Short mmCIF file of C-alpha atoms in Angstrom, two decimals:
data_model
loop_
_atom_site.label_atom_id
_atom_site.label_comp_id
_atom_site.label_asym_id
_atom_site.label_seq_id
_atom_site.Cartn_x
_atom_site.Cartn_y
_atom_site.Cartn_z
CA GLN A 75 -11.68 188.07 221.36
CA GLU A 76 -8.81 189.13 224.19
CA ILE A 77 -11.42 187.01 227.36
CA VAL A 78 -10.90 183.74 224.85
CA LYS A 79 -7.57 184.22 223.66
CA ARG A 80 -6.36 184.72 227.55
CA ALA A 81 -9.06 181.43 227.91
CA TRP A 82 -6.72 179.54 225.30
CA SER A 83 -4.01 180.07 227.28
CA THR A 84 -3.99 180.47 230.67
CA SER A 85 -7.06 178.52 231.88
CA ASP A 86 -8.36 175.09 231.37
CA PHE A 87 -10.64 175.97 228.80
CA PRO A 88 -8.99 173.83 226.02
CA GLN A 89 -9.57 171.02 227.88
CA LEU A 90 -12.95 171.37 229.10
CA LEU A 91 -14.15 172.21 226.09
CA THR A 92 -12.66 169.07 224.64
CA ALA A 93 -13.57 166.56 227.38
CA ALA A 94 -17.59 168.65 226.86
CA PHE A 95 -17.18 167.87 222.94
CA ASP A 96 -15.90 164.52 223.85
CA ARG A 97 -18.05 162.85 225.78
CA SER A 98 -21.03 164.26 223.30
CA LEU A 99 -19.42 162.62 220.62
CA ARG A 100 -19.04 159.70 222.45
CA ARG A 101 -22.61 159.85 223.29
CA PHE A 102 -24.25 160.40 219.95
CA TYR A 103 -21.77 157.59 219.09
CA GLU A 104 -22.87 154.84 221.23
CA ALA A 105 -25.95 155.37 220.88
CA HIS A 106 -26.97 154.01 217.99
CA GLU A 107 -24.98 150.41 217.29
CA ASP A 108 -25.20 149.52 213.21
CA ALA A 109 -26.97 146.58 211.67
CA TRP A 110 -22.93 145.59 210.59
CA LYS A 111 -21.93 144.91 213.76
CA PHE A 112 -24.39 141.96 213.79
CA LEU A 113 -22.76 139.97 211.14
CA ALA A 114 -18.83 140.41 211.57
CA ARG A 115 -17.03 139.25 214.99
CA GLN A 116 -14.53 141.75 216.54
CA GLU A 117 -11.12 141.12 217.89
CA ASN A 118 -8.55 143.64 219.23
CA ALA A 119 -5.21 144.28 218.74
CA VAL A 120 -2.35 145.68 221.29
CA ASP A 121 -0.38 147.02 217.99
CA PHE A 122 -0.40 148.20 214.53
CA ARG A 123 2.04 144.81 212.90
CA ALA A 124 -0.17 142.32 211.36
CA LYS A 125 -1.35 139.65 213.21
CA THR A 126 -2.19 135.83 212.04
CA GLY A 127 -4.41 134.16 211.96
CA ILE A 128 -4.53 130.53 213.43
CA LYS A 129 -7.08 127.84 211.60
CA VAL A 130 -9.14 125.74 214.06
CA ASP A 131 -9.64 122.84 211.25
CA GLY A 132 -13.11 121.29 213.38
CA ALA A 133 -11.88 117.92 213.98
CA VAL A 134 -12.43 117.32 216.77
CA THR A 135 -12.85 113.70 217.35
CA PHE A 136 -11.92 110.84 220.08
CA ASP A 137 -10.32 107.48 219.68
CA GLU A 138 -10.36 104.73 222.00
CA ILE A 139 -7.22 104.30 223.84
CA PRO A 140 -6.30 100.07 224.62
CA GLU A 141 -4.97 99.40 227.76
CA GLY A 142 -0.84 101.27 227.39
CA GLY A 143 -1.67 102.54 224.01
CA GLU A 144 -1.04 105.89 222.69
CA TYR A 145 -3.05 109.13 221.77
CA ARG A 146 -3.28 109.76 217.96
CA GLU A 147 -2.40 113.80 217.17
CA ALA A 148 -5.30 115.30 216.13
CA PRO A 149 -4.53 118.39 213.60
CA ILE A 150 -7.15 121.52 215.17
CA LEU A 151 -4.69 124.37 215.24
CA GLN A 152 -2.75 125.14 211.83
CA GLU A 153 -1.51 127.85 210.10
CA GLU A 154 -3.40 130.54 208.66
CA ALA A 155 -2.83 132.81 205.82
CA ALA A 156 -5.81 135.72 207.20
CA THR A 157 -4.05 138.52 208.62
CA ILE A 158 -5.06 141.65 210.48
CA LYS A 159 -3.22 144.51 210.17
CA LEU A 160 -4.87 147.76 211.66
CA LYS A 161 -5.03 151.48 210.07
CA LYS A 162 -4.95 154.62 211.39
CA TYR A 163 -7.77 157.02 209.86
CA GLY A 164 -8.78 160.41 211.32
CA ARG A 165 -9.59 164.45 209.84
CA LYS A 166 -8.93 167.56 211.43
CA TYR A 167 -11.23 170.29 212.52
CA SER A 168 -10.71 173.66 214.11
CA ILE A 169 -12.81 175.89 216.11
CA THR A 170 -12.16 179.34 215.71
CA ASP A 171 -12.31 182.00 218.56
CA ILE A 172 -14.88 183.86 216.63
CA ALA A 173 -17.12 180.48 216.73
CA VAL A 174 -17.02 180.24 220.32
CA ILE A 175 -17.38 184.24 220.63
CA ASN A 176 -20.82 184.31 218.47
CA ASP A 177 -21.94 180.46 218.60
CA ASP A 178 -25.18 180.23 220.94
CA LEU A 179 -23.62 176.49 221.48
CA SER A 180 -25.29 174.86 218.69
CA VAL A 181 -22.17 174.41 217.09
CA PHE A 182 -21.07 172.16 219.79
CA SER A 183 -23.90 170.38 220.09
CA ARG A 184 -24.09 169.90 216.14
CA LEU A 185 -20.71 168.95 214.97
CA PRO A 186 -20.08 166.46 217.68
CA ARG A 187 -23.16 164.54 215.95
CA LEU A 188 -22.30 165.34 212.43
CA MET A 189 -18.99 162.88 213.12
CA ALA A 190 -20.09 160.02 214.52
CA LEU A 191 -22.19 159.87 212.24
CA GLY A 192 -19.32 160.44 209.72
CA ALA A 193 -17.40 157.76 211.62
CA ARG A 194 -20.35 155.22 212.00
CA GLN A 195 -21.16 155.69 208.10
CA PHE A 196 -17.21 155.36 207.16
CA GLN A 197 -16.96 151.90 209.35
CA SER A 198 -20.26 150.80 207.61
CA LYS A 199 -18.80 151.49 204.24
CA GLN A 200 -15.96 149.20 204.98
CA PHE A 201 -17.98 146.23 205.52
CA TRP A 202 -20.65 146.38 202.98
CA GLU A 203 -18.09 147.57 200.09
CA ILE A 204 -17.19 143.55 200.63
CA LEU A 205 -20.50 142.11 200.78
CA ALA A 206 -21.18 144.39 197.58
CA ASN A 207 -18.15 143.92 195.64
CA ASN A 208 -17.36 139.98 196.63
CA LYS A 209 -14.14 140.85 197.55
CA ASN A 210 -11.12 138.51 197.89
CA ALA A 211 -10.91 136.32 200.80
CA PHE A 212 -7.70 135.47 202.24
CA ASP A 213 -7.50 131.97 199.75
CA GLY A 214 -7.58 134.52 197.00
CA HIS A 215 -11.07 133.07 195.96
CA PRO A 216 -13.89 135.92 195.71
CA LEU A 217 -16.36 135.64 199.50
CA PHE A 218 -18.92 134.39 197.75
CA HIS A 219 -17.84 131.69 194.99
CA GLU A 220 -19.61 128.92 193.88
CA THR A 221 -17.04 125.85 193.94
CA ASN A 222 -14.46 126.88 196.30
CA HIS A 223 -16.93 128.60 199.20
CA LYS A 224 -20.10 126.96 198.10
CA ASN A 225 -22.05 130.21 199.05
CA PHE A 226 -22.61 131.88 195.57
CA ALA A 227 -25.14 131.03 192.64
CA ASN A 228 -27.16 132.93 190.28
CA GLN A 229 -28.91 130.67 189.07
CA ALA A 230 -32.48 129.63 190.20
CA SER A 231 -31.68 125.32 189.77
CA THR A 232 -28.52 125.94 192.39
CA PRO A 233 -28.95 125.77 196.34
CA VAL A 234 -27.34 128.74 197.47
CA ILE A 235 -26.77 130.94 200.19
CA TYR A 236 -26.40 134.30 198.10
CA LYS A 237 -29.04 134.39 195.71
CA LYS A 238 -29.21 136.84 192.94
CA GLY A 239 -33.51 137.92 192.39
CA THR A 240 -36.49 136.71 193.76
CA ILE A 241 -37.09 135.58 197.40
CA ASP A 242 -39.24 132.56 197.59
CA GLU A 243 -39.53 129.93 199.73
CA THR A 244 -37.35 127.47 197.80
CA PHE A 245 -34.57 129.90 197.09
CA LEU A 246 -34.52 130.43 201.27
CA SER A 247 -35.30 126.60 201.58
CA ASN A 248 -31.96 125.89 199.97
CA ALA A 249 -30.49 128.65 200.85
CA ARG A 250 -30.28 127.14 204.28
CA THR A 251 -29.63 123.63 203.31
CA LEU A 252 -26.61 124.46 201.95
CA MET A 253 -25.22 126.92 204.68
CA ARG A 254 -26.36 124.06 207.51
CA ARG A 255 -24.02 121.45 204.73
CA GLN A 256 -20.76 124.27 205.28
CA THR A 257 -17.59 121.99 205.78
CA SER A 258 -14.39 122.77 208.41
CA PRO A 259 -11.29 121.90 206.32
CA ALA A 260 -11.32 118.25 207.30
CA GLY A 261 -14.20 117.84 205.83
CA GLU A 262 -16.28 118.19 209.82
CA ILE A 263 -20.21 120.11 208.99
CA LEU A 264 -20.19 122.95 211.10
CA THR A 265 -23.71 123.10 211.69
CA ILE A 266 -23.92 126.90 210.84
CA THR A 267 -27.56 127.82 211.19
CA PRO A 268 -28.43 131.33 209.49
CA LYS A 269 -30.06 134.51 211.99
CA TYR A 270 -30.47 137.01 209.54
CA LEU A 271 -31.90 137.72 206.05
CA ILE A 272 -29.93 140.81 204.16
CA VAL A 273 -31.33 142.52 201.76
CA PRO A 274 -30.86 145.94 199.80
CA PRO A 275 -33.97 148.89 200.26
CA GLU A 276 -36.05 146.92 197.00
CA LEU A 277 -36.54 143.92 198.30
CA GLU A 278 -37.48 145.02 201.53
CA THR A 279 -40.99 144.37 201.44
CA ALA A 280 -40.72 140.86 200.13
CA ALA A 281 -38.30 139.73 202.57
CA GLN A 282 -40.99 141.61 204.93
CA LYS A 283 -43.49 139.02 203.70
CA MET A 284 -41.59 135.97 203.09
CA LEU A 285 -40.60 136.31 206.92
CA ALA A 286 -44.47 137.18 208.04
CA SER A 287 -46.63 135.04 209.55
CA VAL A 288 -49.56 133.16 208.11
CA LEU A 289 -52.76 132.13 209.93
CA SER A 290 -53.75 129.28 208.01
CA ASN A 291 -55.55 125.54 208.64
CA LYS A 292 -53.92 123.98 205.62
CA SER A 293 -50.65 122.66 205.79
CA ALA A 294 -49.82 124.06 202.53
CA ASP A 295 -50.47 127.22 203.39
CA VAL A 296 -48.53 127.66 206.87
CA ASN A 297 -45.32 129.69 206.34
CA PRO A 298 -42.27 127.91 207.61
CA PHE A 299 -39.59 131.04 207.37
CA ALA A 300 -42.24 133.06 209.50
CA ASN A 301 -40.04 134.42 212.24
CA SER A 302 -37.34 132.50 212.21
CA LEU A 303 -35.13 134.78 210.72
CA GLU A 304 -33.55 139.05 211.49
CA LEU A 305 -34.48 140.74 208.35
CA ILE A 306 -31.33 143.74 207.84
CA VAL A 307 -31.98 146.62 205.65
CA ALA A 308 -29.17 147.47 204.14
CA PRO A 309 -29.36 150.90 202.21
CA SER A 310 -25.44 150.53 200.89
CA LEU A 311 -26.40 147.20 199.21
CA THR A 312 -26.27 148.48 195.14
CA ASP A 313 -27.56 145.10 193.90
CA ASP A 314 -31.52 145.23 193.77
CA LYS A 315 -31.68 141.64 193.52
CA ALA A 316 -28.82 140.23 196.04
CA TRP A 317 -29.97 139.29 198.95
CA TYR A 318 -27.92 137.44 201.65
CA LEU A 319 -28.40 134.95 204.46
CA ALA A 320 -25.57 135.27 207.54
CA ALA A 321 -25.48 133.40 210.84
CA ASP A 322 -24.42 135.00 214.18
CA PRO A 323 -20.77 135.58 214.11
CA ASN A 324 -20.33 134.91 217.77
CA ALA A 325 -22.24 131.77 218.10
CA ILE A 326 -20.59 129.38 215.30
CA SER A 327 -16.97 127.92 215.64
CA ALA A 328 -15.97 129.21 211.78
CA ASP A 329 -15.15 132.70 211.11
CA GLY A 330 -16.45 135.17 208.30
CA ILE A 331 -15.63 138.59 208.31
CA VAL A 332 -13.47 140.00 211.21
CA TYR A 333 -12.96 143.31 212.19
CA SER A 334 -10.18 144.73 215.31
CA TYR A 335 -9.67 147.45 217.06
CA LEU A 336 -6.78 149.05 218.92
CA ASN A 337 -6.74 147.82 222.64
CA GLY A 338 -8.62 150.56 224.64
CA GLN A 339 -9.37 152.55 221.29
CA GLU A 340 -12.36 151.24 219.94
CA GLY A 341 -14.67 153.57 217.69
CA LEU A 342 -13.31 156.93 218.14
CA ARG A 343 -10.55 159.38 220.18
CA THR A 344 -10.34 162.84 219.73
CA GLU A 345 -6.96 165.14 220.47
CA SER A 346 -6.70 168.76 221.28
CA ARG A 347 -4.58 171.47 220.49
CA VAL A 348 -4.34 175.31 220.45
CA ASN A 349 -3.17 176.47 217.29
CA TRP A 350 -1.70 180.27 217.67
CA ASP A 351 -1.79 180.96 213.54
CA THR A 352 -5.36 180.88 213.17
CA ASP A 353 -6.81 181.52 216.64
CA SER A 354 -8.38 178.48 217.26
CA LEU A 355 -8.58 175.01 218.55
#
């Protein structure tokens, strides 16, 4: 115990322990890329002040300019109500001198793994709650709204992007059509192509069948959706009849869900100090 106490104060042991712990934490954290990051676009922020977005309305058209004629203004960039404001989240963990004396290094391999998993699950929960609870977008309407956003329905007769119930060819076709018909504020078609089919675990088998290839000599039996979408199964989705279509956020001009990190601190950051009151780090 005396050796450990001296190590806390008179050597680089706390820094070395923290550095080793941080490397393990980072390795476990970056070893797996969570599915929700395929569905949202990342931005970085330089500080914690609110960052206001700029709306690009998509009206990029061109006029003929006669000799001596003037260029007409194109209102492409507009003020936007959507904002991003960073929040800081954290927890404190203590490693006592007794833990160091008694340990066979298992805590230093297990704890970073648990912390990395917890960090990934925490961020994942923030994203999936937006979809599962259909939270409001910046315009005050739910993210999925039948009339204002034209991307929601719960009746079989309505073309949908988000459809409650069975996954079949008709519903998927209607969803894909409606997604391709999405327009900018200026009324220009955004040419959004669906890439992901997102389902809760209860619909995983049905989705796999819908996306599977079918070998057939009859055109009517061919599956037009075979290998056309990537399947994402999200255990965080609680409605066992709700499924979603989503585009690649980095391949379209329109923004869906956006998340942000502080510059240089993407993901996790650790700090340490010795607490002499409790003989712990």
